[in-house]
């Protein structure tokens, strides 16, 4: 009798906390059908950077539904007439750390060719007045669906964490101005300043079901540079009566490649790409001017400064060598307002997150990924120049495992990259993996 009397309460003691402690995995499975429906709807109706009105309103509605204090239209752009559709939702749960969780909201001016049944057929007018297709070609719809799921799960798991979560729905990531606009509008003063900032991005190079993590620099400084090369135009048959800016621009383009190959310490990555070059109207006219647009990628602040200075020095040096008079020198304009700083994954935080993700989705499903020269304005949340707010962005695989396996065979066509009209992440298990991963990370950083 005695043994029996003992065994029943003991069993209850053991069983009750197990029943109470729901896991992100269990809750993710229950939320998934709703999140997949949300994803398909968001995917079918993307909005361009700076125009995320409906996406932002939807995020705001979802955050309110899980008990967040929500503020809309957060953000101040430098461009006057542009509304910032930033959303801030604060979920409070007693005293404890503050964590910022971020999603971006915007799509891209790409006409979708993915072939999925929920593909976007939407068209819109861009800021130049041209009609363009619009597509979630960077997967920000994956981010939004995962973000909504994370908010739902953390609202249900309040017995397992304490502190304040600041959910940030950020506009205009693709043009690199959204995060800065939100910070400028008081993101860290009107709302609690975070102890950590976390975010995820889908990956077009990692299998769905897996997560890639990079420690240290993970995305690059991105600078947009406009170069105008004046010449002295004239008849194509009489080059000696002109100063041909096309030949001069060609010299510059080749010489700029020596910045990475000859001037720079090879262990510091540098990319100088001339993405656009325009001159002339006709075969037999030597043009008066060449215009070029460059993207310049670096990691370190001092490397960035040196590379930008070298672009100008080489441009002017080439012009001098071509005999251009001082009043016809090229102009090199760095678009400071479009600068995206390098994203730095705080090593200590990243190591911790790596371990949490391994526990949450299995050791074999978490891999160390290489850094890339892509750009992400998530970097702004770290606060430059010293990255004083520890931040980490990890990469959630979106590629159909079968297609991934095929792409690994010799001679196979490369997988469609982010921003490709054919990019088609598989919603399940991508969203499920991101959701479990992000929820587990926040729970660990805020655990009771
Ligand atoms: Zn993108
Ligand atoms: Zn993106």
PDB file of N, CA, C and O and ligand atoms in Angstrom, residues 102 104 106 108 138-140 143 173-174 201-202 375-376 418-419, ligand 2:
ATOM      1  N   UNK A 102      13.854  40.563 -36.358  1.00  0.00           N
ATOM      2  CA  UNK A 102      13.564  41.381 -37.536  1.00  0.00           C
ATOM      3  C   UNK A 102      13.106  40.542 -38.734  1.00  0.00           C
ATOM      4  O   UNK A 102      13.643  39.473 -38.987  1.00  0.00           O
ATOM      5  N   UNK A 104      12.153  41.558 -42.988  1.00  0.00           N
ATOM      6  CA  UNK A 104      11.984  42.605 -43.980  1.00  0.00           C
ATOM      7  C   UNK A 104      10.672  42.349 -44.707  1.00  0.00           C
ATOM      8  O   UNK A 104      10.057  41.294 -44.547  1.00  0.00           O
ATOM      9  N   UNK A 106       9.878  43.780 -48.248  1.00  0.00           N
ATOM     10  CA  UNK A 106       9.752  44.189 -49.654  1.00  0.00           C
ATOM     11  C   UNK A 106      10.062  43.102 -50.681  1.00  0.00           C
ATOM     12  O   UNK A 106      10.837  42.182 -50.439  1.00  0.00           O
ATOM     13  N   UNK A 108      10.739  42.594 -55.208  1.00  0.00           N
ATOM     14  CA  UNK A 108      11.668  43.152 -56.197  1.00  0.00           C
ATOM     15  C   UNK A 108      10.968  43.347 -57.544  1.00  0.00           C
ATOM     16  O   UNK A 108      10.011  42.631 -57.868  1.00  0.00           O
ATOM     17  N   UNK A 138      13.560  37.498 -53.297  1.00  0.00           N
ATOM     18  CA  UNK A 138      14.603  37.359 -52.276  1.00  0.00           C
ATOM     19  C   UNK A 138      14.057  36.571 -51.083  1.00  0.00           C
ATOM     20  O   UNK A 138      14.753  36.358 -50.094  1.00  0.00           O
ATOM     21  N   UNK A 139      12.777  36.166 -51.173  1.00  0.00           N
ATOM     22  CA  UNK A 139      12.197  35.339 -50.108  1.00  0.00           C
ATOM     23  C   UNK A 139      11.801  36.103 -48.854  1.00  0.00           C
ATOM     24  O   UNK A 139      11.667  35.517 -47.788  1.00  0.00           O
ATOM     25  N   UNK A 140      11.571  37.395 -48.971  1.00  0.00           N
ATOM     26  CA  UNK A 140      11.169  38.145 -47.774  1.00  0.00           C
ATOM     27  C   UNK A 140       9.777  37.713 -47.293  1.00  0.00           C
ATOM     28  O   UNK A 140       9.405  37.978 -46.157  1.00  0.00           O
ATOM     29  N   UNK A 143      10.494  35.128 -44.832  1.00  0.00           N
ATOM     30  CA  UNK A 143      10.869  35.782 -43.564  1.00  0.00           C
ATOM     31  C   UNK A 143       9.628  36.245 -42.807  1.00  0.00           C
ATOM     32  O   UNK A 143       9.518  36.060 -41.594  1.00  0.00           O
ATOM     33  N   UNK A 173      14.432  47.020 -47.555  1.00  0.00           N
ATOM     34  CA  UNK A 173      15.740  46.365 -47.405  1.00  0.00           C
ATOM     35  C   UNK A 173      16.480  46.355 -48.727  1.00  0.00           C
ATOM     36  O   UNK A 173      17.691  46.569 -48.775  1.00  0.00           O
ATOM     37  N   UNK A 174      15.734  46.107 -49.808  1.00  0.00           N
ATOM     38  CA  UNK A 174      16.392  45.923 -51.114  1.00  0.00           C
ATOM     39  C   UNK A 174      17.059  47.198 -51.621  1.00  0.00           C
ATOM     40  O   UNK A 174      17.906  47.137 -52.493  1.00  0.00           O
ATOM     41  N   UNK A 201      17.740  34.922 -42.984  1.00  0.00           N
ATOM     42  CA  UNK A 201      17.516  35.103 -44.414  1.00  0.00           C
ATOM     43  C   UNK A 201      17.446  33.724 -45.045  1.00  0.00           C
ATOM     44  O   UNK A 201      18.184  32.830 -44.641  1.00  0.00           O
ATOM     45  N   UNK A 202      16.520  33.577 -46.001  1.00  0.00           N
ATOM     46  CA  UNK A 202      16.480  32.289 -46.695  1.00  0.00           C
ATOM     47  C   UNK A 202      17.698  32.176 -47.611  1.00  0.00           C
ATOM     48  O   UNK A 202      18.321  33.178 -47.948  1.00  0.00           O
ATOM     49  N   UNK A 375      24.807  41.913 -49.707  1.00  0.00           N
ATOM     50  CA  UNK A 375      24.615  42.979 -48.720  1.00  0.00           C
ATOM     51  C   UNK A 375      23.288  42.823 -47.996  1.00  0.00           C
ATOM     52  O   UNK A 375      22.356  42.232 -48.533  1.00  0.00           O
ATOM     53  N   UNK A 376      23.210  43.328 -46.781  1.00  0.00           N
ATOM     54  CA  UNK A 376      21.999  43.226 -45.953  1.00  0.00           C
ATOM     55  C   UNK A 376      22.027  44.385 -44.964  1.00  0.00           C
ATOM     56  O   UNK A 376      23.000  44.532 -44.220  1.00  0.00           O
ATOM     57  N   UNK A 418      19.120  33.927 -55.378  1.00  0.00           N
ATOM     58  CA  UNK A 418      18.212  34.961 -54.887  1.00  0.00           C
ATOM     59  C   UNK A 418      18.140  36.040 -55.961  1.00  0.00           C
ATOM     60  O   UNK A 418      19.119  36.293 -56.657  1.00  0.00           O
ATOM     61  N   UNK A 419      16.995  36.678 -56.098  1.00  0.00           N
ATOM     62  CA  UNK A 419      16.721  37.737 -57.078  1.00  0.00           C
ATOM     63  C   UNK A 419      16.471  37.172 -58.479  1.00  0.00           C
ATOM     64  O   UNK A 419      16.213  37.949 -59.406  1.00  0.00           O
TER      65      UNK A 419
HETATM   66 ZN1  LIG B   2      16.836  39.677 -48.928  1.00  0.00          ZN
END
